[in-house]
Short mmCIF file of C-alpha atoms and ligand atoms in Angstrom, two decimals:
data_model
loop_
_atom_site.label_atom_id
_atom_site.label_comp_id
_atom_site.label_asym_id
_atom_site.label_seq_id
_atom_site.Cartn_x
_atom_site.Cartn_y
_atom_site.Cartn_z
CA MET A 725 25.73 -5.09 -27.62
CA LYS A 726 28.70 -3.90 -25.58
CA ILE A 727 28.76 -0.65 -23.70
CA LYS A 728 31.66 1.52 -25.23
CA GLN A 729 31.52 4.66 -22.97
CA VAL A 730 29.58 6.04 -19.89
CA LEU A 731 29.60 9.92 -20.05
CA SER A 732 28.25 12.20 -17.33
CA ARG A 733 27.31 15.75 -16.86
CA ARG A 734 25.74 18.22 -14.54
CA ILE A 735 22.34 19.62 -16.04
CA TRP A 736 19.62 21.69 -14.35
CA ASP A 737 16.23 20.68 -13.28
CA SER A 738 12.82 22.38 -13.22
CA ARG A 739 13.74 24.36 -10.02
CA GLY A 740 17.11 25.49 -11.59
CA ARG A 741 18.93 23.03 -9.32
CA PRO A 742 21.86 20.87 -10.43
CA THR A 743 21.21 17.24 -11.31
CA VAL A 744 22.94 14.28 -12.91
CA GLU A 745 22.73 13.18 -16.53
CA VAL A 746 24.38 10.14 -17.77
CA GLU A 747 24.87 9.02 -21.48
CA VAL A 748 25.61 5.48 -22.20
CA VAL A 749 27.19 4.94 -25.78
CA ASN A 750 27.15 1.46 -27.23
CA GLU A 751 29.86 0.03 -29.56
CA ASP A 752 27.42 0.39 -32.50
CA GLY A 753 27.12 4.16 -31.98
CA THR A 754 23.54 3.84 -30.31
CA SER A 755 23.07 5.51 -27.13
CA GLY A 756 20.86 6.43 -24.22
CA LEU A 757 20.39 9.31 -21.84
CA GLY A 758 19.28 8.99 -18.08
CA ILE A 759 18.49 11.98 -15.84
CA ALA A 760 18.08 11.85 -12.01
CA PRO A 761 14.90 13.80 -10.88
CA ALA A 762 14.64 15.21 -7.36
CA GLY A 763 11.97 15.28 -4.68
CA ALA A 764 10.94 17.90 -2.14
CA SER A 765 8.78 15.86 0.23
CA MET A 766 10.95 12.86 0.46
CA GLY A 767 10.50 9.61 2.31
CA THR A 768 13.19 9.00 4.91
CA ARG A 769 14.12 5.62 3.56
CA GLU A 770 14.53 6.76 -0.06
CA ALA A 771 17.82 6.18 -1.95
CA VAL A 772 20.09 8.99 -0.82
CA GLU A 773 20.98 11.75 -3.31
CA LEU A 774 24.65 12.58 -3.25
CA ARG A 775 24.98 16.36 -3.05
CA ASP A 776 28.11 18.21 -2.44
CA GLY A 777 27.34 20.40 0.48
CA GLY A 778 28.98 23.67 1.23
CA ALA A 779 27.95 27.18 -0.24
CA ARG A 780 27.91 26.69 -3.93
CA PHE A 781 24.30 26.25 -5.23
CA LYS A 782 23.27 26.03 -1.60
CA GLY A 783 25.07 22.73 -1.25
CA LEU A 784 23.07 21.14 -4.11
CA ASP A 785 25.81 20.56 -6.64
CA VAL A 786 26.64 17.11 -7.89
CA GLN A 787 30.41 17.02 -8.50
CA ASN A 788 30.92 14.24 -6.12
CA ALA A 789 28.25 12.22 -7.84
CA LEU A 790 29.86 12.92 -11.30
CA ARG A 791 33.21 12.07 -9.99
CA GLY A 792 31.96 8.70 -8.90
CA ILE A 793 30.46 7.94 -12.39
CA ALA A 794 33.63 8.85 -14.12
CA THR A 795 36.03 7.06 -11.88
CA GLU A 796 34.21 4.05 -10.62
CA ILE A 797 31.02 3.38 -12.67
CA ALA A 798 32.20 4.01 -16.13
CA PRO A 799 35.18 1.75 -15.86
CA ALA A 800 32.89 -0.95 -14.27
CA LEU A 801 30.39 -0.72 -17.08
CA ALA A 802 32.47 -0.58 -20.12
CA GLY A 803 32.38 -3.82 -22.18
CA ARG A 804 29.29 -5.13 -20.58
CA ASP A 805 26.28 -6.18 -22.48
CA VAL A 806 23.78 -3.34 -22.27
CA ALA A 807 20.68 -5.54 -22.41
CA HIS A 808 21.75 -7.24 -19.16
CA GLN A 809 19.81 -4.50 -17.03
CA ALA A 810 19.63 -6.56 -13.82
CA ASP A 811 23.23 -7.72 -13.98
CA ILE A 812 24.34 -4.16 -14.55
CA ASP A 813 22.07 -2.78 -11.57
CA ALA A 814 23.45 -5.54 -9.35
CA ALA A 815 27.00 -4.45 -10.22
CA LEU A 816 26.01 -0.76 -9.41
CA MET A 817 24.63 -1.71 -6.14
CA ALA A 818 27.68 -3.73 -5.31
CA LEU A 819 29.98 -0.96 -6.42
CA ASP A 820 28.16 1.45 -4.05
CA GLY A 821 28.24 -0.99 -1.27
CA THR A 822 25.64 0.90 1.08
CA PRO A 823 22.14 -0.13 1.80
CA THR A 824 21.02 3.40 1.06
CA LYS A 825 23.31 4.17 -1.99
CA SER A 826 24.82 6.91 -0.12
CA ARG A 827 28.48 6.47 -1.23
CA LEU A 828 28.06 6.84 -4.93
CA GLY A 829 24.52 8.44 -4.65
CA GLY A 830 20.96 7.26 -5.62
CA ASN A 831 21.14 10.17 -8.24
CA ALA A 832 24.21 8.79 -9.85
CA LEU A 833 22.83 5.23 -9.91
CA ILE A 834 19.37 6.12 -11.21
CA ALA A 835 20.69 8.22 -13.94
CA THR A 836 23.12 5.54 -14.95
CA SER A 837 20.57 2.60 -14.73
CA LEU A 838 18.13 4.56 -16.84
CA ALA A 839 20.65 5.52 -19.48
CA VAL A 840 21.51 1.79 -19.74
CA LEU A 841 17.88 1.10 -20.19
CA HIS A 842 17.49 3.61 -22.86
CA ALA A 843 20.66 2.62 -24.67
CA ALA A 844 19.42 -1.07 -24.68
CA ALA A 845 16.18 0.02 -26.36
CA ALA A 846 17.91 2.23 -28.89
CA HIS A 847 20.13 -0.70 -29.75
CA ALA A 848 16.93 -2.90 -30.17
CA ARG A 849 15.57 0.05 -32.42
CA LEU A 850 12.53 0.04 -30.31
CA PRO A 851 10.60 2.75 -28.35
CA LEU A 852 11.30 2.39 -24.76
CA TRP A 853 7.75 1.24 -23.74
CA GLN A 854 7.84 -1.33 -26.42
CA TYR A 855 11.21 -2.69 -25.48
CA LEU A 856 9.92 -3.04 -21.97
CA ALA A 857 6.70 -4.69 -22.99
CA GLN A 858 8.45 -7.58 -24.63
CA GLY A 859 5.50 -8.35 -26.68
CA ARG A 860 2.94 -8.43 -23.81
CA PRO A 861 -0.20 -6.33 -24.33
CA VAL A 862 -0.02 -3.02 -22.45
CA ARG A 863 -2.25 -0.12 -22.10
CA LEU A 864 -1.66 3.64 -21.66
CA PRO A 865 -1.91 4.70 -17.94
CA LEU A 866 -4.74 6.56 -16.52
CA PRO A 867 -3.35 10.05 -15.45
CA GLN A 868 -3.68 11.64 -12.04
CA ILE A 869 -3.14 15.41 -12.90
CA GLN A 870 -2.59 18.27 -10.33
CA ILE A 871 -4.86 21.35 -10.35
CA PHE A 872 -3.64 22.93 -7.08
CA GLY A 873 -0.39 22.52 -5.60
CA GLY A 874 0.30 22.77 -1.90
CA GLY A 875 2.55 21.41 1.00
CA ALA A 876 6.28 21.63 0.19
CA HIS A 877 5.64 22.64 -3.40
CA ALA A 878 3.92 25.93 -2.38
CA GLY A 879 5.80 27.14 0.60
CA ARG A 880 3.39 25.18 2.84
CA ARG A 881 0.66 27.76 1.98
CA VAL A 882 -1.77 24.87 2.51
CA ASP A 883 -1.11 21.52 4.27
CA VAL A 884 -2.37 19.10 1.61
CA GLN A 885 0.33 18.76 -1.16
CA ASP A 886 -1.66 17.66 -4.34
CA PHE A 887 -5.20 18.50 -5.20
CA MET A 888 -5.67 16.50 -8.35
CA VAL A 889 -8.22 15.15 -10.88
CA ILE A 890 -8.57 11.78 -12.56
CA ALA A 891 -10.70 11.77 -15.69
CA THR A 892 -12.64 8.71 -14.93
CA GLY A 893 -14.97 9.30 -17.91
CA ALA A 894 -12.05 9.29 -20.29
CA THR A 895 -11.91 6.83 -23.05
CA SER A 896 -8.25 7.43 -24.14
CA PHE A 897 -5.09 8.91 -22.94
CA SER A 898 -5.46 12.01 -25.01
CA HIS A 899 -9.17 12.34 -24.12
CA ALA A 900 -8.21 12.37 -20.35
CA LEU A 901 -5.72 15.18 -21.15
CA GLU A 902 -8.37 17.17 -23.05
CA MET A 903 -10.91 16.76 -20.32
CA THR A 904 -8.16 17.83 -17.72
CA ALA A 905 -7.14 20.90 -19.79
CA GLU A 906 -10.62 22.17 -19.53
CA VAL A 907 -10.70 21.70 -15.73
CA TYR A 908 -7.15 23.18 -15.33
CA ARG A 909 -8.41 26.36 -17.27
CA ALA A 910 -11.60 26.60 -15.41
CA ALA A 911 -9.85 26.38 -12.00
CA GLY A 912 -7.46 29.27 -13.14
CA GLU A 913 -10.53 31.34 -14.18
CA LEU A 914 -12.24 30.67 -10.95
CA MET A 915 -9.17 31.78 -8.96
CA ALA A 916 -8.87 34.85 -11.03
CA SER A 917 -12.68 35.66 -10.67
CA ARG A 918 -12.14 35.47 -6.82
CA GLY A 919 -9.05 37.62 -6.89
CA GLN A 920 -7.13 34.39 -5.78
CA LEU A 921 -5.03 33.78 -8.74
CA ALA A 922 -1.41 34.12 -7.67
CA GLY A 923 0.62 32.04 -10.16
CA VAL A 924 1.67 28.47 -9.96
CA ALA A 925 3.36 26.10 -7.55
CA ASP A 926 6.39 23.72 -8.14
CA GLU A 927 4.65 21.34 -10.33
CA GLY A 928 2.64 23.84 -12.42
CA GLY A 929 -0.61 23.60 -10.35
CA TRP A 930 -2.38 26.69 -9.45
CA TRP A 931 -0.96 28.40 -6.32
CA PRO A 932 -3.27 27.55 -3.41
CA SER A 933 -4.68 30.91 -2.06
CA PHE A 934 -7.19 29.12 0.21
CA ALA A 935 -8.12 29.93 3.89
CA ARG A 936 -8.70 26.24 4.56
CA ASN A 937 -7.76 22.91 3.08
CA GLU A 938 -11.38 22.12 2.54
CA GLU A 939 -11.76 25.26 0.37
CA ALA A 940 -9.42 23.67 -2.26
CA LEU A 941 -11.70 20.62 -2.43
CA ASP A 942 -14.80 23.03 -2.98
CA ALA A 943 -12.85 24.84 -5.71
CA LEU A 944 -11.99 21.66 -7.36
CA VAL A 945 -15.51 20.52 -7.49
CA ALA A 946 -16.70 23.98 -8.67
CA SER A 947 -13.87 23.84 -11.50
CA ILE A 948 -15.05 20.31 -12.75
CA GLU A 949 -18.55 21.66 -12.91
CA LYS A 950 -17.43 24.86 -14.58
CA ALA A 951 -15.61 22.86 -17.13
CA GLY A 952 -19.03 21.08 -18.06
CA PHE A 953 -18.26 17.86 -16.30
CA VAL A 954 -20.13 15.79 -13.63
CA PRO A 955 -17.98 15.38 -10.61
CA GLY A 956 -17.59 11.76 -9.69
CA GLN A 957 -18.69 10.56 -12.92
CA ASP A 958 -16.63 12.33 -15.62
CA MET A 959 -14.04 13.58 -13.33
CA ALA A 960 -12.96 12.56 -9.86
CA ILE A 961 -10.70 13.88 -7.22
CA ALA A 962 -7.27 12.42 -6.07
CA LEU A 963 -5.40 13.82 -3.15
CA ASP A 964 -1.70 13.54 -1.98
CA ILE A 965 -1.80 14.49 1.61
CA ALA A 966 1.94 13.94 2.10
CA ALA A 967 1.10 13.70 5.71
CA SER A 968 4.68 12.87 6.73
CA GLU A 969 5.38 16.65 5.95
CA PHE A 970 3.13 17.90 8.80
CA GLY A 971 3.13 15.06 11.25
CA HIS A 972 4.84 12.06 12.87
CA GLY A 973 4.46 10.00 15.99
CA GLY A 974 0.68 10.12 15.44
CA ARG A 975 0.55 13.84 15.81
CA TYR A 976 -0.42 15.93 12.90
CA ARG A 977 -0.57 19.75 12.69
CA LEU A 978 -2.79 21.35 10.08
CA ALA A 979 -1.20 24.80 10.04
CA LEU A 980 -4.04 26.45 7.87
CA GLU A 981 -6.74 25.36 10.18
CA GLY A 982 -4.43 25.81 13.45
CA GLU A 983 -5.40 22.57 14.50
CA GLU A 984 -3.49 19.53 16.05
CA LEU A 985 -5.00 16.08 15.19
CA ASP A 986 -4.07 12.74 16.38
CA THR A 987 -4.19 9.76 14.03
CA ASP A 988 -7.95 8.92 14.76
CA ALA A 989 -8.88 12.48 14.23
CA LEU A 990 -7.03 12.86 10.82
CA CYS A 991 -8.39 9.63 9.64
CA GLU A 992 -11.94 10.67 10.56
CA ARG A 993 -11.38 14.06 8.74
CA LEU A 994 -10.30 12.35 5.60
CA VAL A 995 -12.99 9.73 5.72
CA ARG A 996 -15.42 12.68 6.00
CA TRP A 997 -13.77 14.25 2.99
CA THR A 998 -14.30 11.01 1.01
CA GLU A 999 -17.96 10.96 1.96
CA LYS A 1000 -18.54 14.73 1.04
CA TYR A 1001 -16.41 14.91 -2.11
CA PRO A 1002 -15.92 12.61 -5.18
CA ILE A 1003 -12.54 11.34 -4.07
CA VAL A 1004 -11.30 8.20 -5.59
CA SER A 1005 -7.65 8.06 -4.52
CA ILE A 1006 -5.58 9.33 -1.30
CA GLU A 1007 -1.87 9.28 -1.19
CA ASP A 1008 0.10 9.11 2.20
CA PRO A 1009 -2.97 9.91 4.27
CA LEU A 1010 -0.85 9.34 7.42
CA ALA A 1011 2.78 9.79 8.08
CA GLU A 1012 5.32 7.18 6.86
CA ASP A 1013 5.93 6.21 10.60
CA ASP A 1014 2.17 5.75 11.30
CA GLU A 1015 1.71 2.08 10.13
CA ALA A 1016 -1.34 1.54 12.48
CA GLY A 1017 -3.02 4.54 11.16
CA LEU A 1018 -2.47 3.40 7.46
CA VAL A 1019 -3.89 0.17 8.28
CA ALA A 1020 -7.03 1.69 10.09
CA PHE A 1021 -7.52 4.12 7.16
CA THR A 1022 -7.22 1.37 4.53
CA ARG A 1023 -9.67 -0.68 6.50
CA ALA A 1024 -12.06 2.24 6.69
CA VAL A 1025 -12.14 3.36 2.96
CA GLY A 1026 -9.96 0.81 1.18
CA GLY A 1027 -13.10 -0.88 -0.47
CA ARG A 1028 -14.10 2.27 -2.31
CA VAL A 1029 -11.03 4.50 -2.34
CA GLN A 1030 -7.56 4.01 -3.52
CA VAL A 1031 -5.01 4.36 -0.72
CA VAL A 1032 -1.61 5.11 -2.09
CA GLY A 1033 1.70 4.58 -0.28
CA ASP A 1034 4.52 6.97 -1.29
CA ASP A 1035 6.84 7.99 1.66
CA TYR A 1036 5.61 4.94 3.39
CA LEU A 1037 6.52 2.30 0.59
CA VAL A 1038 9.44 4.39 -1.03
CA THR A 1039 9.35 1.97 -4.12
CA ASN A 1040 10.73 -0.81 -2.25
CA ALA A 1041 9.67 -4.44 -2.83
CA ASP A 1042 10.18 -5.47 0.73
CA SER A 1043 8.17 -2.52 2.18
CA VAL A 1044 5.44 -3.35 -0.30
CA ARG A 1045 5.31 -7.02 0.75
CA ALA A 1046 5.32 -5.84 4.39
CA ALA A 1047 2.56 -3.43 3.88
CA ALA A 1048 0.34 -6.04 2.20
CA THR A 1049 0.98 -8.40 5.17
CA VAL A 1050 -0.40 -5.90 7.54
CA GLY A 1051 -3.11 -4.49 5.19
CA ALA A 1052 -1.86 -0.94 4.69
CA CYS A 1053 -2.51 0.80 1.50
CA ASN A 1054 -3.97 -0.79 -1.66
CA CYS A 1055 -1.78 0.91 -4.39
CA ALA A 1056 1.88 1.60 -4.49
CA LEU A 1057 3.44 4.82 -5.92
CA ILE A 1058 6.54 3.86 -8.04
CA LYS A 1059 9.33 6.46 -8.30
CA PRO A 1060 12.51 5.22 -9.84
CA ASN A 1061 14.76 7.42 -8.02
CA GLN A 1062 13.36 6.30 -4.65
CA ALA A 1063 14.72 2.88 -5.52
CA GLY A 1064 17.82 3.94 -7.11
CA THR A 1065 17.98 1.47 -10.04
CA VAL A 1066 15.46 0.22 -12.83
CA THR A 1067 15.73 -3.35 -11.50
CA GLU A 1068 14.61 -2.40 -8.00
CA THR A 1069 11.86 -0.16 -9.29
CA LEU A 1070 10.48 -2.96 -11.50
CA ALA A 1071 10.85 -5.37 -8.38
CA ALA A 1072 8.60 -2.98 -6.32
CA LEU A 1073 6.07 -2.67 -9.07
CA GLU A 1074 5.92 -6.48 -9.36
CA ALA A 1075 5.76 -7.03 -5.70
CA ALA A 1076 2.65 -4.58 -5.72
CA LYS A 1077 0.87 -6.34 -8.37
CA ALA A 1078 1.57 -9.73 -6.86
CA ALA A 1079 -0.05 -8.31 -3.75
CA GLY A 1080 -3.14 -7.09 -5.69
CA TYR A 1081 -2.05 -3.52 -5.27
CA ALA A 1082 -2.76 -0.93 -8.03
CA THR A 1083 0.31 0.91 -9.14
CA ILE A 1084 1.09 4.50 -10.20
CA VAL A 1085 4.41 5.33 -11.95
CA SER A 1086 5.34 8.94 -10.62
CA ALA A 1087 7.50 11.84 -11.51
CA ARG A 1088 9.22 14.13 -8.72
CA SER A 1089 8.61 17.93 -8.16
CA GLY A 1090 12.02 18.37 -9.47
CA GLU A 1091 11.85 17.43 -13.03
CA THR A 1092 13.53 17.83 -16.52
CA GLU A 1093 12.33 17.30 -20.03
CA ASP A 1094 13.08 13.58 -19.56
CA VAL A 1095 9.94 11.51 -20.52
CA ALA A 1096 11.19 8.06 -19.39
CA ILE A 1097 8.50 7.51 -16.68
CA VAL A 1098 5.81 7.78 -19.47
CA HIS A 1099 7.36 4.73 -21.17
CA LEU A 1100 7.98 2.90 -17.79
CA ALA A 1101 4.22 3.35 -16.87
CA THR A 1102 3.17 2.09 -20.37
CA GLY A 1103 5.76 -0.71 -21.01
CA TRP A 1104 5.22 -2.02 -17.41
CA ASN A 1105 1.58 -1.72 -17.79
CA ALA A 1106 1.41 0.09 -14.49
CA GLY A 1107 -2.12 1.34 -14.99
CA GLN A 1108 -1.62 4.88 -13.59
CA LEU A 1109 0.77 7.78 -14.13
CA LYS A 1110 1.23 10.97 -12.06
CA VAL A 1111 3.62 13.77 -13.23
CA GLY A 1112 2.31 16.91 -11.69
CA SER A 1113 0.09 19.65 -13.33
CA PHE A 1114 -1.08 20.54 -16.67
CA ALA A 1115 1.36 23.44 -17.35
CA ARG A 1116 5.08 23.94 -17.49
CA SER A 1117 7.19 21.96 -20.10
CA GLU A 1118 8.74 19.66 -17.75
CA ARG A 1119 5.23 18.36 -17.06
CA MET A 1120 3.76 18.64 -20.55
CA ALA A 1121 6.65 16.86 -22.09
CA LYS A 1122 5.48 13.89 -20.41
CA TRP A 1123 1.85 14.20 -21.19
CA ASN A 1124 2.72 14.94 -24.92
CA GLU A 1125 4.87 11.82 -24.93
CA GLY A 1126 1.84 9.77 -23.91
CA ILE A 1127 0.03 11.29 -26.84
CA ARG A 1128 2.79 10.26 -29.15
CA ILE A 1129 2.92 6.66 -27.87
CA GLU A 1130 -0.92 6.44 -28.08
CA SER A 1131 -1.10 7.77 -31.68
CA ARG A 1132 1.83 6.16 -33.41
CA ALA A 1133 1.58 2.99 -35.42
CA GLY A 1134 1.94 -0.11 -33.29
CA ALA A 1135 0.48 1.64 -30.27
CA PRO A 1136 -0.28 -0.25 -27.03
CA SER A 1137 -3.62 -2.00 -27.00
CA GLY A 1138 -5.75 0.63 -25.51
CA PHE A 1139 -6.14 2.78 -22.28
CA ALA A 1140 -6.14 1.47 -18.81
CA GLY A 1141 -8.97 3.95 -17.80
CA ARG A 1142 -10.74 4.00 -14.42
CA ALA A 1143 -10.43 0.29 -14.05
CA ALA A 1144 -6.79 0.80 -13.16
CA LEU A 1145 -7.85 2.40 -9.90
CA ALA A 1146 -7.73 0.25 -6.76
P1 LIG B 1315 8.23 15.09 -4.23
O1 LIG B 1315 6.76 14.89 -4.15
O2 LIG B 1315 8.71 14.79 -5.72
O3 LIG B 1315 8.43 16.54 -4.03
O4 LIG B 1315 8.83 14.22 -3.21
C1 LIG B 1315 5.97 14.19 -5.08
C2 LIG B 1315 4.97 13.33 -4.27
O5 LIG B 1315 4.83 13.43 -3.00
O6 LIG B 1315 4.22 12.47 -4.89
ZN1 LIG B 1316 3.37 11.75 -2.63
#
């Protein structure tokens, strides 16, 4: 089916900031929408977002990205077969012409690429996950859900960015959500009873009114117990340290504790946490430039804990292969807008699977009502999904979409469950 039209417009994300939406219309009238999300703690090697700069909306407007879509991308895509995703993505990359997608913008490219994908599924009259699965058996992903938000998502109130839970005892996607709902509520009640309830952070997690990073871990365990679950059995802990936000060159500054740690000391601290708390997954434990640290940490805990690369791997197939060669991480976070096109995102996911890594498809802190990543995680059989907390509609829209996928006729063949963890 040929593409008839590529429309674009500025819409607003969950932080009230401008973002890019693209609508691809096919000649048969079917169409697809793609929306660019936005990060706050970004890897330095991510596809570059094209923002206008200047005073308007603090420089975050996307008029230049929209202009590039209208004047260059739309004419280049008109008449192409919408089902030829790889060819279209290659054309987008060639059109941009830069290694970082800085000319037309990673935001323009990912919105376009996702819109093409949605339009192809719409033409095939299939839900996106099913279009992607191509008849292969796939499972609903195991969710990682934030309970306390921190780092760049909470004014750096605590250093660690995400304190999350994984319902390791869940038998279905909706069961995992039910269990998490109880823990999320229990955590809010716990904070309220201590006079520490102060609203929510960027991704809907409770605002982290803690005196030490470890206090958040204690509160997490207490919340799991308060909800009636056995920590480590029914419900485990996952962390995103997002260490690039508070360290580089092997020096880390924990502002809350007023400590400066080198790589070894931070590794030791995190290993101690994994021994003291029921932690099954740690993301970006060291900064993106601290490969030796990531290798050492993976060697230390990789046999029993999932070590996730986000800023370090930036959804790049070559980076994943290089990491596997040196033995850094055992799981790749997959964020479509870090790569900039659907094809490159899938290549990173496939490189991770080929290296024996687990994979987690992930949203960004700046999100919208878009639910595409739930379909990507399911249709690509990623095993795991991370979209922030259990509050606010830009998050809940995604969890709810998973429930729809799971409950409709012709649903995927089950739930990935804890076996999806590295
Ligand atoms: P970001 O953070 O979307 O703000 O970059 C999410 C993450 O680090 O996983
Ligand atoms: Zn991260």
